[in-house]
């Protein structure tokens, strides 16, 4: 991706230390201290222009969010968007959001084992050529990284418009031994699903009638137990089948 940004972007980001983290490796294992609390940490890898992570931080103030991207210009745009979203609250700095400049390839150098509770992968590059499969963010080599970074309640939430990437991801999750839930081949089939915060791409694609695919992969042991218990409760509430005499 080539981005044409404004002159002096890095200087602008340096001046936004309240929101932007330019050397996230320094905070490995210390992100809770940076936020000043021990709330769960949700991370979006490849946040783009930051609409999703900014709106999520505003919608769920009880959660700490980190948006990660490797491009200065996207960090700048995300910072601007985040501040605009929180401005009506009278806050210059979003209290539960950090934007980190980092390459996902080195995620384990930025976050410690068990430091995260949820990872969002939204509209990642599908890398459609077979020879590029290792670059897909749901490739087993990345899943291995994520599983180490996530805690006992850890989950991976995936959204994409690419049918081929979705199929690849479902198989990768299954091969990695992860249980999946809330699988949808067309998330907004009945109209905009207001339950889900949308990204810039998602807003555009839904307007064009493009199907959005989504699923959740359960990673943490405690998360798996809770998911299984929830499913059992749901089945118990199903009406009994009438007996045939």
PDB file of C-alpha atoms in Angstrom:
ATOM      1  CA  UNK A   1       0.000   0.000   0.000  1.00  0.00           C
ATOM      2  CA  UNK A   2       1.294   3.451  -0.918  1.00  0.00           C
ATOM      3  CA  UNK A   3      -0.136   6.381   0.969  1.00  0.00           C
ATOM      4  CA  UNK A   4       0.371  10.025   0.119  1.00  0.00           C
ATOM      5  CA  UNK A   5       0.256  11.846   3.407  1.00  0.00           C
ATOM      6  CA  UNK A   6       0.822  15.378   4.562  1.00  0.00           C
ATOM      7  CA  UNK A   7       4.280  16.785   5.092  1.00  0.00           C
ATOM      8  CA  UNK A   8       5.533  16.582   8.634  1.00  0.00           C
ATOM      9  CA  UNK A   9       3.377  13.577   9.559  1.00  0.00           C
ATOM     10  CA  UNK A  10       5.956  12.054  11.878  1.00  0.00           C
ATOM     11  CA  UNK A  11       6.452  15.372  13.656  1.00  0.00           C
ATOM     12  CA  UNK A  12       2.687  15.595  14.123  1.00  0.00           C
ATOM     13  CA  UNK A  13       2.551  12.094  15.578  1.00  0.00           C
ATOM     14  CA  UNK A  14       5.421  12.823  17.963  1.00  0.00           C
ATOM     15  CA  UNK A  15       3.341  15.654  19.394  1.00  0.00           C
ATOM     16  CA  UNK A  16       0.421  13.315  20.051  1.00  0.00           C
ATOM     17  CA  UNK A  17       2.020  11.117  22.691  1.00  0.00           C
ATOM     18  CA  UNK A  18      -1.249  11.176  24.657  1.00  0.00           C
ATOM     19  CA  UNK A  19      -2.817   8.972  21.971  1.00  0.00           C
ATOM     20  CA  UNK A  20      -0.118   7.765  19.564  1.00  0.00           C
ATOM     21  CA  UNK A  21       2.527   5.195  20.502  1.00  0.00           C
ATOM     22  CA  UNK A  22       5.418   5.335  18.044  1.00  0.00           C
ATOM     23  CA  UNK A  23       7.639   2.794  19.831  1.00  0.00           C
ATOM     24  CA  UNK A  24       5.191   0.217  21.182  1.00  0.00           C
ATOM     25  CA  UNK A  25       7.922  -2.301  21.979  1.00  0.00           C
ATOM     26  CA  UNK A  26       8.694  -0.218  25.063  1.00  0.00           C
ATOM     27  CA  UNK A  27       5.287  -1.090  26.479  1.00  0.00           C
ATOM     28  CA  UNK A  28       5.384  -4.852  26.012  1.00  0.00           C
ATOM     29  CA  UNK A  29       3.820  -6.338  29.123  1.00  0.00           C
ATOM     30  CA  UNK A  30       3.050  -2.834  30.420  1.00  0.00           C
ATOM     31  CA  UNK A  31       0.018  -1.759  28.387  1.00  0.00           C
ATOM     32  CA  UNK A  32      -2.273  -1.851  31.412  1.00  0.00           C
ATOM     33  CA  UNK A  33       0.107   0.517  33.193  1.00  0.00           C
ATOM     34  CA  UNK A  34      -0.011   2.839  30.174  1.00  0.00           C
ATOM     35  CA  UNK A  35      -3.811   2.902  30.364  1.00  0.00           C
ATOM     36  CA  UNK A  36      -3.659   3.272  34.128  1.00  0.00           C
ATOM     37  CA  UNK A  37      -6.018   0.369  34.861  1.00  0.00           C
ATOM     38  CA  UNK A  38      -6.341  -3.396  34.509  1.00  0.00           C
ATOM     39  CA  UNK A  39      -9.333  -3.513  32.172  1.00  0.00           C
ATOM     40  CA  UNK A  40      -9.374  -6.006  29.283  1.00  0.00           C
ATOM     41  CA  UNK A  41      -7.394  -5.001  26.203  1.00  0.00           C
ATOM     42  CA  UNK A  42      -8.859  -5.436  22.709  1.00  0.00           C
ATOM     43  CA  UNK A  43      -6.595  -4.897  19.692  1.00  0.00           C
ATOM     44  CA  UNK A  44      -7.368  -4.337  16.020  1.00  0.00           C
ATOM     45  CA  UNK A  45      -4.535  -5.447  13.762  1.00  0.00           C
ATOM     46  CA  UNK A  46      -4.542  -3.427  10.543  1.00  0.00           C
ATOM     47  CA  UNK A  47      -6.931  -0.699  11.687  1.00  0.00           C
ATOM     48  CA  UNK A  48      -6.752   1.378   8.492  1.00  0.00           C
ATOM     49  CA  UNK A  49      -8.227   4.846   8.991  1.00  0.00           C
ATOM     50  CA  UNK A  50      -9.424   3.957  12.471  1.00  0.00           C
ATOM     51  CA  UNK A  51     -13.205   4.249  12.234  1.00  0.00           C
ATOM     52  CA  UNK A  52     -13.862   0.874  13.858  1.00  0.00           C
ATOM     53  CA  UNK A  53     -11.453   1.092  16.768  1.00  0.00           C
ATOM     54  CA  UNK A  54     -12.395   4.718  17.498  1.00  0.00           C
ATOM     55  CA  UNK A  55     -16.117   3.981  17.596  1.00  0.00           C
ATOM     56  CA  UNK A  56     -15.551   0.839  19.649  1.00  0.00           C
ATOM     57  CA  UNK A  57     -13.619   2.804  22.255  1.00  0.00           C
ATOM     58  CA  UNK A  58     -16.493   5.276  22.487  1.00  0.00           C
ATOM     59  CA  UNK A  59     -19.180   2.588  22.617  1.00  0.00           C
ATOM     60  CA  UNK A  60     -17.395   0.460  25.231  1.00  0.00           C
ATOM     61  CA  UNK A  61     -15.603   2.800  27.663  1.00  0.00           C
ATOM     62  CA  UNK A  62     -15.054  -0.085  30.086  1.00  0.00           C
ATOM     63  CA  UNK A  63     -12.625  -1.739  27.639  1.00  0.00           C
ATOM     64  CA  UNK A  64      -9.133  -0.605  26.629  1.00  0.00           C
ATOM     65  CA  UNK A  65      -8.543  -0.555  22.858  1.00  0.00           C
ATOM     66  CA  UNK A  66      -5.396  -0.474  20.762  1.00  0.00           C
ATOM     67  CA  UNK A  67      -5.394   0.162  17.031  1.00  0.00           C
ATOM     68  CA  UNK A  68      -2.311  -1.123  15.230  1.00  0.00           C
ATOM     69  CA  UNK A  69      -1.068  -0.158  11.785  1.00  0.00           C
ATOM     70  CA  UNK A  70       2.314   0.186  10.103  1.00  0.00           C
ATOM     71  CA  UNK A  71       1.706   3.409   8.169  1.00  0.00           C
ATOM     72  CA  UNK A  72       2.263   6.875   9.615  1.00  0.00           C
ATOM     73  CA  UNK A  73      -0.506   8.386   7.501  1.00  0.00           C
ATOM     74  CA  UNK A  74      -3.091   5.888   8.719  1.00  0.00           C
ATOM     75  CA  UNK A  75      -2.079   6.539  12.316  1.00  0.00           C
ATOM     76  CA  UNK A  76      -2.532  10.259  11.679  1.00  0.00           C
ATOM     77  CA  UNK A  77      -5.972   9.789  10.139  1.00  0.00           C
ATOM     78  CA  UNK A  78      -7.046   7.451  12.913  1.00  0.00           C
ATOM     79  CA  UNK A  79      -5.914   9.926  15.568  1.00  0.00           C
ATOM     80  CA  UNK A  80      -7.912  12.690  13.933  1.00  0.00           C
ATOM     81  CA  UNK A  81     -10.983  10.475  13.705  1.00  0.00           C
ATOM     82  CA  UNK A  82     -10.692   9.311  17.304  1.00  0.00           C
ATOM     83  CA  UNK A  83     -10.444  12.832  18.654  1.00  0.00           C
ATOM     84  CA  UNK A  84     -13.457  13.925  16.603  1.00  0.00           C
ATOM     85  CA  UNK A  85     -15.538  11.023  17.924  1.00  0.00           C
ATOM     86  CA  UNK A  86     -14.688  11.812  21.541  1.00  0.00           C
ATOM     87  CA  UNK A  87     -14.897  15.608  21.192  1.00  0.00           C
ATOM     88  CA  UNK A  88     -18.647  15.786  22.016  1.00  0.00           C
ATOM     89  CA  UNK A  89     -17.762  14.266  25.398  1.00  0.00           C
ATOM     90  CA  UNK A  90     -15.518  17.230  26.088  1.00  0.00           C
ATOM     91  CA  UNK A  91     -12.406  15.050  25.915  1.00  0.00           C
ATOM     92  CA  UNK A  92      -9.392  15.905  23.804  1.00  0.00           C
ATOM     93  CA  UNK A  93      -7.809  12.525  24.446  1.00  0.00           C
ATOM     94  CA  UNK A  94      -9.819   9.267  24.244  1.00  0.00           C
ATOM     95  CA  UNK A  95      -9.302   7.762  27.715  1.00  0.00           C
ATOM     96  CA  UNK A  96      -9.321   4.104  26.645  1.00  0.00           C
ATOM     97  CA  UNK A  97      -7.617   4.153  23.247  1.00  0.00           C
ATOM     98  CA  UNK A  98      -4.042   4.006  21.972  1.00  0.00           C
ATOM     99  CA  UNK A  99      -2.870   3.961  18.360  1.00  0.00           C
ATOM    100  CA  UNK A 100       0.335   1.977  17.864  1.00  0.00           C
ATOM    101  CA  UNK A 101       2.700   2.170  14.916  1.00  0.00           C
ATOM    102  CA  UNK A 102       3.803  -1.427  14.397  1.00  0.00           C
ATOM    103  CA  UNK A 103       4.129  -4.256  11.907  1.00  0.00           C
ATOM    104  CA  UNK A 104       1.899  -7.212  12.783  1.00  0.00           C
ATOM    105  CA  UNK A 105       4.730  -9.541  11.770  1.00  0.00           C
ATOM    106  CA  UNK A 106       6.382  -8.586  15.058  1.00  0.00           C
ATOM    107  CA  UNK A 107       3.304  -8.579  17.284  1.00  0.00           C
ATOM    108  CA  UNK A 108       5.028 -10.744  19.887  1.00  0.00           C
ATOM    109  CA  UNK A 109       7.626  -7.979  20.328  1.00  0.00           C
ATOM    110  CA  UNK A 110       4.859  -5.476  21.127  1.00  0.00           C
ATOM    111  CA  UNK A 111       2.594  -7.543  23.386  1.00  0.00           C
ATOM    112  CA  UNK A 112       3.425 -10.023  26.120  1.00  0.00           C
ATOM    113  CA  UNK A 113       2.007 -13.498  26.556  1.00  0.00           C
ATOM    114  CA  UNK A 114      -1.613 -13.347  27.691  1.00  0.00           C
ATOM    115  CA  UNK A 115      -1.715  -9.541  27.569  1.00  0.00           C
ATOM    116  CA  UNK A 116      -4.680  -9.302  25.190  1.00  0.00           C
ATOM    117  CA  UNK A 117      -8.249 -10.515  25.475  1.00  0.00           C
ATOM    118  CA  UNK A 118      -9.512  -9.971  21.950  1.00  0.00           C
ATOM    119  CA  UNK A 119      -8.050  -9.505  18.474  1.00  0.00           C
ATOM    120  CA  UNK A 120     -10.002  -7.955  15.614  1.00  0.00           C
ATOM    121  CA  UNK A 121      -9.077  -8.711  12.005  1.00  0.00           C
ATOM    122  CA  UNK A 122     -11.239  -6.473   9.840  1.00  0.00           C
ATOM    123  CA  UNK A 123     -11.035  -6.564   6.051  1.00  0.00           C
ATOM    124  CA  UNK A 124      -7.423  -7.687   6.014  1.00  0.00           C
ATOM    125  CA  UNK A 125      -5.623  -7.999   2.689  1.00  0.00           C
ATOM    126  CA  UNK A 126      -6.860 -11.350   1.265  1.00  0.00           C
ATOM    127  CA  UNK A 127      -3.594 -12.028  -0.602  1.00  0.00           C
ATOM    128  CA  UNK A 128      -5.510 -14.102  -3.178  1.00  0.00           C
ATOM    129  CA  UNK A 129      -2.503 -15.791  -4.825  1.00  0.00           C
ATOM    130  CA  UNK A 130      -1.698 -19.188  -3.344  1.00  0.00           C
ATOM    131  CA  UNK A 131       2.006 -18.343  -3.154  1.00  0.00           C
ATOM    132  CA  UNK A 132       1.139 -15.453  -0.831  1.00  0.00           C
ATOM    133  CA  UNK A 133      -0.965 -17.515   1.599  1.00  0.00           C
ATOM    134  CA  UNK A 134       1.595 -17.094   4.403  1.00  0.00           C
ATOM    135  CA  UNK A 135       0.900 -13.350   4.375  1.00  0.00           C
ATOM    136  CA  UNK A 136      -2.784 -13.770   5.233  1.00  0.00           C
ATOM    137  CA  UNK A 137      -3.434 -12.680   8.813  1.00  0.00           C
ATOM    138  CA  UNK A 138      -5.328 -15.895   9.545  1.00  0.00           C
ATOM    139  CA  UNK A 139      -2.513 -18.142   8.346  1.00  0.00           C
ATOM    140  CA  UNK A 140      -1.520 -20.688  11.042  1.00  0.00           C
ATOM    141  CA  UNK A 141       1.781 -18.886  11.625  1.00  0.00           C
ATOM    142  CA  UNK A 142      -0.177 -15.806  12.702  1.00  0.00           C
ATOM    143  CA  UNK A 143      -2.686 -17.870  14.673  1.00  0.00           C
ATOM    144  CA  UNK A 144       0.258 -19.265  16.604  1.00  0.00           C
ATOM    145  CA  UNK A 145       1.306 -15.714  17.495  1.00  0.00           C
ATOM    146  CA  UNK A 146      -2.218 -14.701  18.498  1.00  0.00           C
ATOM    147  CA  UNK A 147      -2.749 -17.749  20.699  1.00  0.00           C
ATOM    148  CA  UNK A 148       0.283 -16.760  22.748  1.00  0.00           C
ATOM    149  CA  UNK A 149      -0.804 -13.138  23.114  1.00  0.00           C
ATOM    150  CA  UNK A 150      -4.393 -13.878  24.158  1.00  0.00           C
ATOM    151  CA  UNK A 151      -5.442 -14.653  27.726  1.00  0.00           C
ATOM    152  CA  UNK A 152      -7.866 -17.271  29.033  1.00  0.00           C
ATOM    153  CA  UNK A 153     -10.839 -15.339  27.657  1.00  0.00           C
ATOM    154  CA  UNK A 154      -9.136 -14.743  24.339  1.00  0.00           C
ATOM    155  CA  UNK A 155     -11.045 -14.577  21.063  1.00  0.00           C
ATOM    156  CA  UNK A 156     -10.334 -13.613  17.451  1.00  0.00           C
ATOM    157  CA  UNK A 157     -13.084 -11.742  15.593  1.00  0.00           C
ATOM    158  CA  UNK A 158     -12.856 -11.756  11.811  1.00  0.00           C
ATOM    159  CA  UNK A 159     -14.779  -9.705   9.227  1.00  0.00           C
ATOM    160  CA  UNK A 160     -14.115  -9.692   5.499  1.00  0.00           C
ATOM    161  CA  UNK A 161     -15.772  -9.194   2.139  1.00  0.00           C
ATOM    162  CA  UNK A 162     -13.483 -11.823   0.574  1.00  0.00           C
ATOM    163  CA  UNK A 163     -15.174 -15.210   0.267  1.00  0.00           C
ATOM    164  CA  UNK A 164     -11.848 -16.894  -0.508  1.00  0.00           C
ATOM    165  CA  UNK A 165     -10.169 -15.419   2.593  1.00  0.00           C
ATOM    166  CA  UNK A 166     -13.154 -16.373   4.733  1.00  0.00           C
ATOM    167  CA  UNK A 167     -13.062 -19.982   3.543  1.00  0.00           C
ATOM    168  CA  UNK A 168      -9.300 -20.087   4.070  1.00  0.00           C
ATOM    169  CA  UNK A 169      -9.725 -18.659   7.573  1.00  0.00           C
ATOM    170  CA  UNK A 170     -12.426 -21.113   8.617  1.00  0.00           C
ATOM    171  CA  UNK A 171     -10.202 -23.988   7.566  1.00  0.00           C
ATOM    172  CA  UNK A 172      -7.184 -22.430   9.285  1.00  0.00           C
ATOM    173  CA  UNK A 173      -9.147 -21.989  12.534  1.00  0.00           C
ATOM    174  CA  UNK A 174     -10.360 -25.598  12.342  1.00  0.00           C
ATOM    175  CA  UNK A 175      -6.906 -26.979  11.559  1.00  0.00           C
ATOM    176  CA  UNK A 176      -5.533 -25.016  14.505  1.00  0.00           C
ATOM    177  CA  UNK A 177      -8.113 -26.645  16.767  1.00  0.00           C
ATOM    178  CA  UNK A 178     -10.149 -23.515  17.465  1.00  0.00           C
ATOM    179  CA  UNK A 179     -13.887 -23.608  18.057  1.00  0.00           C
ATOM    180  CA  UNK A 180     -15.867 -21.128  15.983  1.00  0.00           C
ATOM    181  CA  UNK A 181     -19.112 -19.353  16.764  1.00  0.00           C
ATOM    182  CA  UNK A 182     -21.435 -16.682  15.349  1.00  0.00           C
ATOM    183  CA  UNK A 183     -20.504 -17.553  11.779  1.00  0.00           C
ATOM    184  CA  UNK A 184     -22.279 -15.402   9.215  1.00  0.00           C
ATOM    185  CA  UNK A 185     -21.964 -15.437   5.431  1.00  0.00           C
ATOM    186  CA  UNK A 186     -23.982 -12.223   5.122  1.00  0.00           C
ATOM    187  CA  UNK A 187     -23.815 -10.181   8.307  1.00  0.00           C
ATOM    188  CA  UNK A 188     -26.141  -7.434   7.092  1.00  0.00           C
ATOM    189  CA  UNK A 189     -28.551  -9.591   5.083  1.00  0.00           C
ATOM    190  CA  UNK A 190     -31.635  -8.142   6.766  1.00  0.00           C
ATOM    191  CA  UNK A 191     -30.399  -4.557   6.697  1.00  0.00           C
ATOM    192  CA  UNK A 192     -27.637  -2.846   8.663  1.00  0.00           C
ATOM    193  CA  UNK A 193     -26.845  -4.901  11.762  1.00  0.00           C
ATOM    194  CA  UNK A 194     -26.668  -2.103  14.324  1.00  0.00           C
ATOM    195  CA  UNK A 195     -25.102  -4.432  16.873  1.00  0.00           C
ATOM    196  CA  UNK A 196     -21.835  -4.330  14.939  1.00  0.00           C
ATOM    197  CA  UNK A 197     -19.612  -1.273  14.600  1.00  0.00           C
ATOM    198  CA  UNK A 198     -18.602  -0.923  10.961  1.00  0.00           C
ATOM    199  CA  UNK A 199     -15.278  -0.050   9.375  1.00  0.00           C
ATOM    200  CA  UNK A 200     -14.850   2.389   6.486  1.00  0.00           C
ATOM    201  CA  UNK A 201     -14.626  -0.501   4.027  1.00  0.00           C
ATOM    202  CA  UNK A 202     -17.667  -2.180   5.517  1.00  0.00           C
ATOM    203  CA  UNK A 203     -19.789   0.952   5.200  1.00  0.00           C
ATOM    204  CA  UNK A 204     -18.767   1.257   1.560  1.00  0.00           C
ATOM    205  CA  UNK A 205     -19.296  -2.424   0.728  1.00  0.00           C
ATOM    206  CA  UNK A 206     -22.683  -2.674   2.427  1.00  0.00           C
ATOM    207  CA  UNK A 207     -23.824   0.343   0.423  1.00  0.00           C
ATOM    208  CA  UNK A 208     -22.819  -1.554  -2.712  1.00  0.00           C
ATOM    209  CA  UNK A 209     -24.698  -4.689  -1.667  1.00  0.00           C
ATOM    210  CA  UNK A 210     -21.515  -6.691  -1.009  1.00  0.00           C
ATOM    211  CA  UNK A 211     -21.898  -9.569   1.446  1.00  0.00           C
ATOM    212  CA  UNK A 212     -19.892  -9.304   4.673  1.00  0.00           C
ATOM    213  CA  UNK A 213     -18.613 -12.532   6.194  1.00  0.00           C
ATOM    214  CA  UNK A 214     -17.937 -12.777   9.921  1.00  0.00           C
ATOM    215  CA  UNK A 215     -16.982 -15.311  12.566  1.00  0.00           C
ATOM    216  CA  UNK A 216     -15.445 -15.589  16.017  1.00  0.00           C
ATOM    217  CA  UNK A 217     -12.683 -18.036  16.914  1.00  0.00           C
ATOM    218  CA  UNK A 218     -12.464 -19.090  20.566  1.00  0.00           C
ATOM    219  CA  UNK A 219      -8.859 -19.282  21.755  1.00  0.00           C
ATOM    220  CA  UNK A 220      -8.745 -19.085  25.561  1.00  0.00           C
ATOM    221  CA  UNK A 221      -9.663 -22.077  27.737  1.00  0.00           C
ATOM    222  CA  UNK A 222     -12.045 -20.053  29.917  1.00  0.00           C
ATOM    223  CA  UNK A 223     -13.644 -18.507  26.835  1.00  0.00           C
ATOM    224  CA  UNK A 224     -14.208 -21.990  25.454  1.00  0.00           C
ATOM    225  CA  UNK A 225     -15.899 -23.114  28.679  1.00  0.00           C
ATOM    226  CA  UNK A 226     -18.173 -20.069  28.670  1.00  0.00           C
ATOM    227  CA  UNK A 227     -19.059 -20.572  25.024  1.00  0.00           C
ATOM    228  CA  UNK A 228     -19.929 -24.219  25.569  1.00  0.00           C
ATOM    229  CA  UNK A 229     -22.030 -23.377  28.639  1.00  0.00           C
ATOM    230  CA  UNK A 230     -23.868 -20.692  26.671  1.00  0.00           C
ATOM    231  CA  UNK A 231     -24.631 -23.144  23.898  1.00  0.00           C
ATOM    232  CA  UNK A 232     -25.953 -25.710  26.362  1.00  0.00           C
ATOM    233  CA  UNK A 233     -28.205 -23.096  27.960  1.00  0.00           C
ATOM    234  CA  UNK A 234     -29.534 -22.146  24.534  1.00  0.00           C
ATOM    235  CA  UNK A 235     -30.319 -25.756  23.683  1.00  0.00           C
ATOM    236  CA  UNK A 236     -32.106 -26.233  27.019  1.00  0.00           C
ATOM    237  CA  UNK A 237     -34.398 -23.323  26.144  1.00  0.00           C
ATOM    238  CA  UNK A 238     -35.432 -24.875  22.833  1.00  0.00           C
ATOM    239  CA  UNK A 239     -39.002 -26.193  22.893  1.00  0.00           C
ATOM    240  CA  UNK A 240     -39.277 -29.917  23.343  1.00  0.00           C
ATOM    241  CA  UNK A 241     -40.123 -31.987  20.299  1.00  0.00           C
ATOM    242  CA  UNK A 242     -43.705 -33.263  20.398  1.00  0.00           C
ATOM    243  CA  UNK A 243     -43.982 -36.959  21.082  1.00  0.00           C
ATOM    244  CA  UNK A 244     -45.457 -39.067  18.345  1.00  0.00           C
ATOM    245  CA  UNK A 245     -47.772 -41.789  19.580  1.00  0.00           C
TER     246      UNK A 245
END
